[in-house]
Tab-separated table of C-alpha atoms in Angstrom:
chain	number	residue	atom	x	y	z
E	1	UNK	CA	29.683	-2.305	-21.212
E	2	UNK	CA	26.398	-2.515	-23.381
E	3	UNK	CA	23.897	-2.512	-19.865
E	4	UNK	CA	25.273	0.138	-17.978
E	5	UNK	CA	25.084	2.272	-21.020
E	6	UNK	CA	20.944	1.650	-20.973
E	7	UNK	CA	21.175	1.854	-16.813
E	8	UNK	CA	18.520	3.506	-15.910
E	9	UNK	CA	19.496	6.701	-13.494
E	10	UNK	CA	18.417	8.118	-10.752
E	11	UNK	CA	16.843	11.768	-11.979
E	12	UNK	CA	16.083	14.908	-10.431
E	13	UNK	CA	12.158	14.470	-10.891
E	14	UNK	CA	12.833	11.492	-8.598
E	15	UNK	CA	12.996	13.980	-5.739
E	16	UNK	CA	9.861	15.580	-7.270
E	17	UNK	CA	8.197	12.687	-6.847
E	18	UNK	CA	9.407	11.925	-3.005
E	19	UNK	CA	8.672	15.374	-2.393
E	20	UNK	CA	4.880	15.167	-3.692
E	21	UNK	CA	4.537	12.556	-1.277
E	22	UNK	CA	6.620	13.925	1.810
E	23	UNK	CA	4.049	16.782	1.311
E	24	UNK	CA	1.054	14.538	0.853
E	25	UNK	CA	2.015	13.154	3.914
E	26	UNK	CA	2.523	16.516	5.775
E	27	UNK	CA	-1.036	17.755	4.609
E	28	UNK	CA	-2.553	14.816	6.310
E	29	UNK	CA	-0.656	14.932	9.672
E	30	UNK	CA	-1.383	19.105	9.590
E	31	UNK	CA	-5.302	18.472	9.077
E	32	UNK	CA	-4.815	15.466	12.321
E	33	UNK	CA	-3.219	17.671	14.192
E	34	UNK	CA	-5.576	20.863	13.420
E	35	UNK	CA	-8.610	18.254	14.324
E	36	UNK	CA	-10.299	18.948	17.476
E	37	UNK	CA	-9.325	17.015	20.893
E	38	UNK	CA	-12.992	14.653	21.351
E	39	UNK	CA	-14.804	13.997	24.264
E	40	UNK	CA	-16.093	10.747	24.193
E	41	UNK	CA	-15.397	7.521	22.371
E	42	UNK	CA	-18.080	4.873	20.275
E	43	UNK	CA	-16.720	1.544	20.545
E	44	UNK	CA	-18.898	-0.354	17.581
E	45	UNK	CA	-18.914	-3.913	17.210
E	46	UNK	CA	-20.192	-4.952	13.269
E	47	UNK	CA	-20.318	-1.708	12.553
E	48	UNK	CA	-22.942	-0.921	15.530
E	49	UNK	CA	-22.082	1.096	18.366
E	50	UNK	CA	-22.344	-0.583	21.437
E	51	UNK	CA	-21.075	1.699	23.630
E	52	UNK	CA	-21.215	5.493	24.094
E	53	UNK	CA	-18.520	6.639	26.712
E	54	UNK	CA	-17.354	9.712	28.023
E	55	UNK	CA	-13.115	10.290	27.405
E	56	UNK	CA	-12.819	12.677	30.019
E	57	UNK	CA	-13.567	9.978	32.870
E	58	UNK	CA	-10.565	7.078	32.947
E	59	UNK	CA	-11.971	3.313	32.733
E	60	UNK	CA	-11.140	0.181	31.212
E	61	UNK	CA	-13.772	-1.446	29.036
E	62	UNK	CA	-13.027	-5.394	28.018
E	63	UNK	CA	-14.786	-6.313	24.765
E	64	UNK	CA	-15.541	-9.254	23.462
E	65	UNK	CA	-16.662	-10.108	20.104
E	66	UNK	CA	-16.931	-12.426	17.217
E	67	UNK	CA	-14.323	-14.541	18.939
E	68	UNK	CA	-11.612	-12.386	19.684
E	69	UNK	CA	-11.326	-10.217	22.971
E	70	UNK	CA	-9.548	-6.705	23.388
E	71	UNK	CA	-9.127	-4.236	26.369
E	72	UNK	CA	-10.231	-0.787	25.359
E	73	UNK	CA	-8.716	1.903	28.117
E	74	UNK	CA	-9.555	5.020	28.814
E	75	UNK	CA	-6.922	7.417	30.237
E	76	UNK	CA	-6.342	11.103	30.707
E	77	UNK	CA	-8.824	12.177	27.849
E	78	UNK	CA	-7.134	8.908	25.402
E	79	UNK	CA	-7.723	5.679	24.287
E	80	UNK	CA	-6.249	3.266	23.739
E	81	UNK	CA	-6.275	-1.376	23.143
E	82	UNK	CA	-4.223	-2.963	24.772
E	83	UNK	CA	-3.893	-7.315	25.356
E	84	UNK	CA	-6.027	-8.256	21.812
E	85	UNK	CA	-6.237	-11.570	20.484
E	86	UNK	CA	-6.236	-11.064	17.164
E	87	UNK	CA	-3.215	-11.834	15.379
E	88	UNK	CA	-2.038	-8.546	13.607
E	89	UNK	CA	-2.159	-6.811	16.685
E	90	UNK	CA	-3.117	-3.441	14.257
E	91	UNK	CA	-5.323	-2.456	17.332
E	92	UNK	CA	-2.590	-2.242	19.552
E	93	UNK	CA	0.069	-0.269	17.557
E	94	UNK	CA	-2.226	2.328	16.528
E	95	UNK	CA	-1.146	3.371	20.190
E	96	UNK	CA	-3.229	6.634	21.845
E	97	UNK	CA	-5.878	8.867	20.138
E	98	UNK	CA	-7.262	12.027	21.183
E	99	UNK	CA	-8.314	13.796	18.359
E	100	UNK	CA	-12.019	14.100	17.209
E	101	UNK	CA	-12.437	11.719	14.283
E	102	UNK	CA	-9.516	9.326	14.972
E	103	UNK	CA	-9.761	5.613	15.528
E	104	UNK	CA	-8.810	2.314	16.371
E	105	UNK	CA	-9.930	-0.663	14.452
E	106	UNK	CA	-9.813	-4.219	14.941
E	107	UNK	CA	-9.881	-5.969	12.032
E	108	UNK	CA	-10.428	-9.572	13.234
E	109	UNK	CA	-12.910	-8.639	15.750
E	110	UNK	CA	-15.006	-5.744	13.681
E	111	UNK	CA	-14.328	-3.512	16.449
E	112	UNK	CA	-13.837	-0.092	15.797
E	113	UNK	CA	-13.089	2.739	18.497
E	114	UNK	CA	-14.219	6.119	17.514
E	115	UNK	CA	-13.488	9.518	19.228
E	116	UNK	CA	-16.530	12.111	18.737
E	117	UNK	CA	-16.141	15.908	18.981
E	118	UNK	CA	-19.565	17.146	18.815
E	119	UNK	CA	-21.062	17.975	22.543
E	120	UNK	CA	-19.694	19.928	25.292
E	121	UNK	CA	-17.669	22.691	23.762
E	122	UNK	CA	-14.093	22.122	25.148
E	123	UNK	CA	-11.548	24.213	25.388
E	124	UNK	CA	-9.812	23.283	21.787
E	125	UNK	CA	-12.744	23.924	19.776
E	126	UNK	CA	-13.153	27.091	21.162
E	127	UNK	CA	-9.476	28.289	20.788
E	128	UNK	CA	-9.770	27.130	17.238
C	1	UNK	CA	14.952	-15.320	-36.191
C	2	UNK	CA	13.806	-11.516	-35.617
C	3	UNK	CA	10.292	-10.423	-34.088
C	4	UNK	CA	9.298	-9.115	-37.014
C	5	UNK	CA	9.474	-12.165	-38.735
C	6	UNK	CA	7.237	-14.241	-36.673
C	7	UNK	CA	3.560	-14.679	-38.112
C	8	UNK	CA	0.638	-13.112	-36.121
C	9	UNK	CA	-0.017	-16.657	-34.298
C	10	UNK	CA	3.280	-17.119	-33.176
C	11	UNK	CA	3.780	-13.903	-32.147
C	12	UNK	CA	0.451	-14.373	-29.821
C	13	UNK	CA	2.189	-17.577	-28.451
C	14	UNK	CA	5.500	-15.460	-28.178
C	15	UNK	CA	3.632	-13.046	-25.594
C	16	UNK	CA	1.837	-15.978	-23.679
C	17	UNK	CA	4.603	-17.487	-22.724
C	18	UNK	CA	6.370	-14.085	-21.903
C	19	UNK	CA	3.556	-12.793	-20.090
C	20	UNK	CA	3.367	-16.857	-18.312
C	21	UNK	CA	6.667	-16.425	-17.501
C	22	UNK	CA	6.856	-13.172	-16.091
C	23	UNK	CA	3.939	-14.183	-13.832
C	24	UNK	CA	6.034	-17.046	-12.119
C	25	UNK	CA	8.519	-14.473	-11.480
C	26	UNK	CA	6.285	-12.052	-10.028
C	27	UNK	CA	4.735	-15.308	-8.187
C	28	UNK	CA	8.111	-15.901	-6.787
C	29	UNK	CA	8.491	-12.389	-5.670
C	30	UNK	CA	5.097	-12.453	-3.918
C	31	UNK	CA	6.450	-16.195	-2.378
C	32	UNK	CA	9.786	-14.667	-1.014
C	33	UNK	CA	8.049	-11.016	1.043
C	34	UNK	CA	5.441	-13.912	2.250
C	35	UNK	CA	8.480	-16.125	3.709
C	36	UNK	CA	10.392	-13.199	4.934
C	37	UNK	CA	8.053	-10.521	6.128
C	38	UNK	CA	8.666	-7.219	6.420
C	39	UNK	CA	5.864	-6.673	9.114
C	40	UNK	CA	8.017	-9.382	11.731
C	41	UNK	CA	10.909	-6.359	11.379
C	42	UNK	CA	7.757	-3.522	11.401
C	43	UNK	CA	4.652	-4.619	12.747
C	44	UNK	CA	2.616	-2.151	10.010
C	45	UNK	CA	0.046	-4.033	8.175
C	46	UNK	CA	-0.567	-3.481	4.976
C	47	UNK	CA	3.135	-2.708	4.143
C	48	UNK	CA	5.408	-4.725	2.108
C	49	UNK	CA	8.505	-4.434	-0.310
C	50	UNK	CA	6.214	-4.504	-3.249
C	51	UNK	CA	8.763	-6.982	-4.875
C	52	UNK	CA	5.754	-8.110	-7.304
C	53	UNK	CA	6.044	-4.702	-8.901
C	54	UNK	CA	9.085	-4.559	-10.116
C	55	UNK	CA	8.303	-7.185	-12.603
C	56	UNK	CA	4.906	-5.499	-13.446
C	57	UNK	CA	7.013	-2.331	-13.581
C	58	UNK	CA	9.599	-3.091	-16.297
C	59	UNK	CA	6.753	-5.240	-17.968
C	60	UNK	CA	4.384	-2.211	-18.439
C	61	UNK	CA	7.290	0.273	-19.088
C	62	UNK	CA	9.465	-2.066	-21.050
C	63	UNK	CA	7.143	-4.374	-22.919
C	64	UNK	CA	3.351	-3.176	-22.563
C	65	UNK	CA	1.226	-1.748	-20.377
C	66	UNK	CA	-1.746	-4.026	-21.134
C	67	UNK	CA	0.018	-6.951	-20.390
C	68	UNK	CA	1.338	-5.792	-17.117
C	69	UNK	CA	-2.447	-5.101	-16.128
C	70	UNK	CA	-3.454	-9.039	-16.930
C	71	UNK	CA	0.023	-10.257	-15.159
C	72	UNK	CA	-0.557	-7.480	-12.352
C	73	UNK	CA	-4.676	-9.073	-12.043
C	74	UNK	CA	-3.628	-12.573	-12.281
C	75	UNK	CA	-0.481	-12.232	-9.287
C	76	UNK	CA	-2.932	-10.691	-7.110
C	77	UNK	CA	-5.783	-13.202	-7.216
C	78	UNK	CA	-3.416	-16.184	-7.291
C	79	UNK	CA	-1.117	-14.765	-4.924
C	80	UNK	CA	-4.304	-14.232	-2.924
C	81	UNK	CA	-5.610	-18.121	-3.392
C	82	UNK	CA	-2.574	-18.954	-1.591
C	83	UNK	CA	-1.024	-16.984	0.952
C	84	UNK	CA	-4.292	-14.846	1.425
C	85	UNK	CA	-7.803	-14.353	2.726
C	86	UNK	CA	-10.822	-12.754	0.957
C	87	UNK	CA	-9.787	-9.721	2.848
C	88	UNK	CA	-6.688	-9.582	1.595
C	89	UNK	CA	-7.489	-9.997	-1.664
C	90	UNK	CA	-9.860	-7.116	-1.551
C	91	UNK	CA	-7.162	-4.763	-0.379
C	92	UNK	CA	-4.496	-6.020	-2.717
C	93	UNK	CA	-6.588	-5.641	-5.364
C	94	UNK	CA	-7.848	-2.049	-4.448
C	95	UNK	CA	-4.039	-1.145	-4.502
C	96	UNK	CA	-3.276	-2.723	-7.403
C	97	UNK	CA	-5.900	-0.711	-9.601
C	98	UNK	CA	-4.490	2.225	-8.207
C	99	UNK	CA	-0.737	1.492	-8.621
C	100	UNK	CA	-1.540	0.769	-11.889
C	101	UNK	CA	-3.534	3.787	-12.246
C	102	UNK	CA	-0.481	5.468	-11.059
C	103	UNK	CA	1.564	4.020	-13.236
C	104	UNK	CA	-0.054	4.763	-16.671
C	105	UNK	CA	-0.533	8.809	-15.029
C	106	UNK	CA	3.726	8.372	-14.445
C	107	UNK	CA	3.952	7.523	-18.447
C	108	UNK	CA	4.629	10.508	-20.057
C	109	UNK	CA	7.169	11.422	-17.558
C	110	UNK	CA	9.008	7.918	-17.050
C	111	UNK	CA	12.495	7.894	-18.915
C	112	UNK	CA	12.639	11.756	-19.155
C	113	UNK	CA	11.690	13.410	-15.797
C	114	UNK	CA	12.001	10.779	-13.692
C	115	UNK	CA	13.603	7.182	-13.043
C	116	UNK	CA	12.351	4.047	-11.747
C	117	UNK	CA	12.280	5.474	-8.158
C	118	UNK	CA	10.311	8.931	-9.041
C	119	UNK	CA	7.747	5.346	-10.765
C	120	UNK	CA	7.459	3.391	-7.791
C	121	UNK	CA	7.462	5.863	-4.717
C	122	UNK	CA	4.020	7.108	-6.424
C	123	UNK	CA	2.823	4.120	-7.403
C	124	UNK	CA	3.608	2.705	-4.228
C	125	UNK	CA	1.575	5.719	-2.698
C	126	UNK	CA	-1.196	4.816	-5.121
C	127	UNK	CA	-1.410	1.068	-3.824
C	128	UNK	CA	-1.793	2.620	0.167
C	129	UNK	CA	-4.282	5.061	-1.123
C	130	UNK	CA	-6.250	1.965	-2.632
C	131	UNK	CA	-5.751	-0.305	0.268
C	132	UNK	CA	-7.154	2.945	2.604
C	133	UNK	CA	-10.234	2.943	0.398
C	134	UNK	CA	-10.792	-0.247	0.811
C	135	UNK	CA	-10.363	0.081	4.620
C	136	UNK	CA	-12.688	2.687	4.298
C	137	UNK	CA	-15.540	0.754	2.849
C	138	UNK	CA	-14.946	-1.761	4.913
C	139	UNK	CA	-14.328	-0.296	8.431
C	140	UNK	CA	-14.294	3.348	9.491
C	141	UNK	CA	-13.544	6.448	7.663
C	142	UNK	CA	-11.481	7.145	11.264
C	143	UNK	CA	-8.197	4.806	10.158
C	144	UNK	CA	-7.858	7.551	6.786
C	145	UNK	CA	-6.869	10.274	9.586
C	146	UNK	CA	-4.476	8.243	12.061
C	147	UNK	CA	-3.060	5.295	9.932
C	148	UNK	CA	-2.724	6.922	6.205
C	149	UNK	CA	0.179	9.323	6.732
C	150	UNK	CA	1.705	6.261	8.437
C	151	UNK	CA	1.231	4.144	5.619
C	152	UNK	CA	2.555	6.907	3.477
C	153	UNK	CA	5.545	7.465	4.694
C	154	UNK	CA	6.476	3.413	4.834
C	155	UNK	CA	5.474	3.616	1.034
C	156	UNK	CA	8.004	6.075	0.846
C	157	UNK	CA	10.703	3.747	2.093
C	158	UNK	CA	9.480	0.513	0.108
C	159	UNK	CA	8.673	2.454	-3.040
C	160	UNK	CA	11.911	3.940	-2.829
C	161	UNK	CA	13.827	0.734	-1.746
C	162	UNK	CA	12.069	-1.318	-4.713
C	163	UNK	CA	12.621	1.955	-7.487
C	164	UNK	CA	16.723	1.591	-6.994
C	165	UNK	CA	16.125	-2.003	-7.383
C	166	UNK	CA	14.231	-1.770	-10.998
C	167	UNK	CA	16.798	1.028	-11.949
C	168	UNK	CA	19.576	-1.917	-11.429
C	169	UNK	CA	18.049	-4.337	-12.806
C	170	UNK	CA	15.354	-3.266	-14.946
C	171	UNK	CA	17.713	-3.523	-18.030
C	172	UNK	CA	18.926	-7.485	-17.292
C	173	UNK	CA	14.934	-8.023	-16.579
C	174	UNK	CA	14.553	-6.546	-20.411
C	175	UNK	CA	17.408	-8.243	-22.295
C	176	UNK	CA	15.681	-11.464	-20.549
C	177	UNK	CA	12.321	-10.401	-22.090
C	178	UNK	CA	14.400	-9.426	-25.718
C	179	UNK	CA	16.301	-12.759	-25.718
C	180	UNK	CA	13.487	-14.474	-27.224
C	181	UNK	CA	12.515	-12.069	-29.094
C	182	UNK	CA	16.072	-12.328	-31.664
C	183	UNK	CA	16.602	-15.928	-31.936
């Protein structure tokens, strides 16, 4: 057969190249994980924060903006959205976050939830 | 009638049509991952099969890279005019510079070091890179940290997924292209 002479094949630098990116990918998650556990959360709406709030104390926080409402919760040091109205629901599946630097944005509403480090030293930052 | 013999105008006409052509196709592929998507099965936005790319794929590695750039341009804003939002089309086209970055960087290895797969895993990593930089200027520097190695490791699947596809099919894609090109 004349085409599965010119086939192309699967070749070992194929596993290179998974391999670049399986350790791309392990990079980032190491540098998340390294990241320091934050102390309070910024929700911003249009890129402004609105609110300042303190992780270490559990609350729920509904916000509502440019048309779309979300539940922002605070619970055991993490945050989290839960019942948005936007239709991708990105907000949602980004599930908990902890870490200083993480967040949770909503796309539809331009609400972005943003964990901050600096303050209080806790107990992470000191161990390392 | 060979390639060679065409004149210099018909030979321009000979790669509009092509390049026409192959733009339906990757239209069509853009048409079927927006009737069947991939988020209903995972809800990760930003993630698709990529189908578009394996006819920009073969085009740039088959026919020309210039051409797939103008075909790769054109799917994204018309695929953009009508399944999309201004958005959208910013992040589609952020990852499609970037795939196509990727692919022109994959070049000089393609054919020898690696396949089709080794092609599209990267450039497929290339595309979430660009789509995170647009998330970047747009939202929060924040989503790089918790949703990029997330996004990675989906392009890992897709790329992979749509590389064993072009290394089936890539040569029936190019006799389709060569047909025309010998009668």
């Amino acid at each position: 057969m004349e085409h599965s002479k010119k086939q192309v094949l699967f070749r070992r630098g194929d596993w290179v190249a998974i391999l670049i990116v399986v350790a791309l990918i392990g990079a980032l998650w190491g540098f998340y994980f390294r990241a320091e556990k934050g102390n309070t959360i910024e929700i911003s709406v249009n890129g402004t924060v609105v609110h300042t709030l303190s992780l270490k104390q559990n609350g729920v926080y509904p916000v509502e903006a440019n048309g779309h409402r979300l539940i922002v919760h605070v619970e055991g040091g993490e945050a989290f959205v839960t019942d948005a109205d936007c239709p991708d629901k990105v907000c949602e599946h980004t599930g908990k976050i902890s870490r200083a630097g993480a967040s949770i944005v909503c796309s539809a509403a331009h609400v972005s939830v943003r964990i901050k480090g600096e303050g209080d030293a806790d107990v992470d930052f000191v161990a390392g | 009638m060979r390639m060679s013999t065409l004149s210099r105008a018909d030979r321009r006409v000979y790669r509009l049509c092509q390049n026409a052509a192959l733009l339906a196709l990757a239209m069509i592929c853009s048409f079927v991952e927006h009737l069947v998507p991939l988020s209903a099965l995972l809800p990760l936005p930003g993630v698709k099969l990529g189908l578009a790319n394996v006819v920009i794929a073969v085009l740039f590695y088959k026919v020309s890279p210039v051409d797939a750039g103008i075909v790769s341009v054109l799917r994204i804003g018309l695929s953009a005019l009508l399944f999309g939002t201004p958005v959208s089309l910013l992040f589609s086209l952020f990852g499609g510079v970037m795939s196509y970055l990727t692919l022109w960087i994959c070049r000089p290895f393609f054919g020898r070091f690696f396949s089709f797969v080794g092609v599209s895993v990267l450039s497929a990593t290339g595309h979430h890179l660009g789509q995170m930089t647009a998330a970047v200027i747009l939202f929060d520097t924040g989503v790089l940290l918790t949703y990029l190695p997330i996004l990675l490791l989906a392009g890992l699947f897709t790329g992979g997924t749509t590389g064993l596809l072009l290394n089936a099919c890539s040569t029936r894609l190019q006799k389709l292209i060569k047909r025309g090109e010998n009668n």
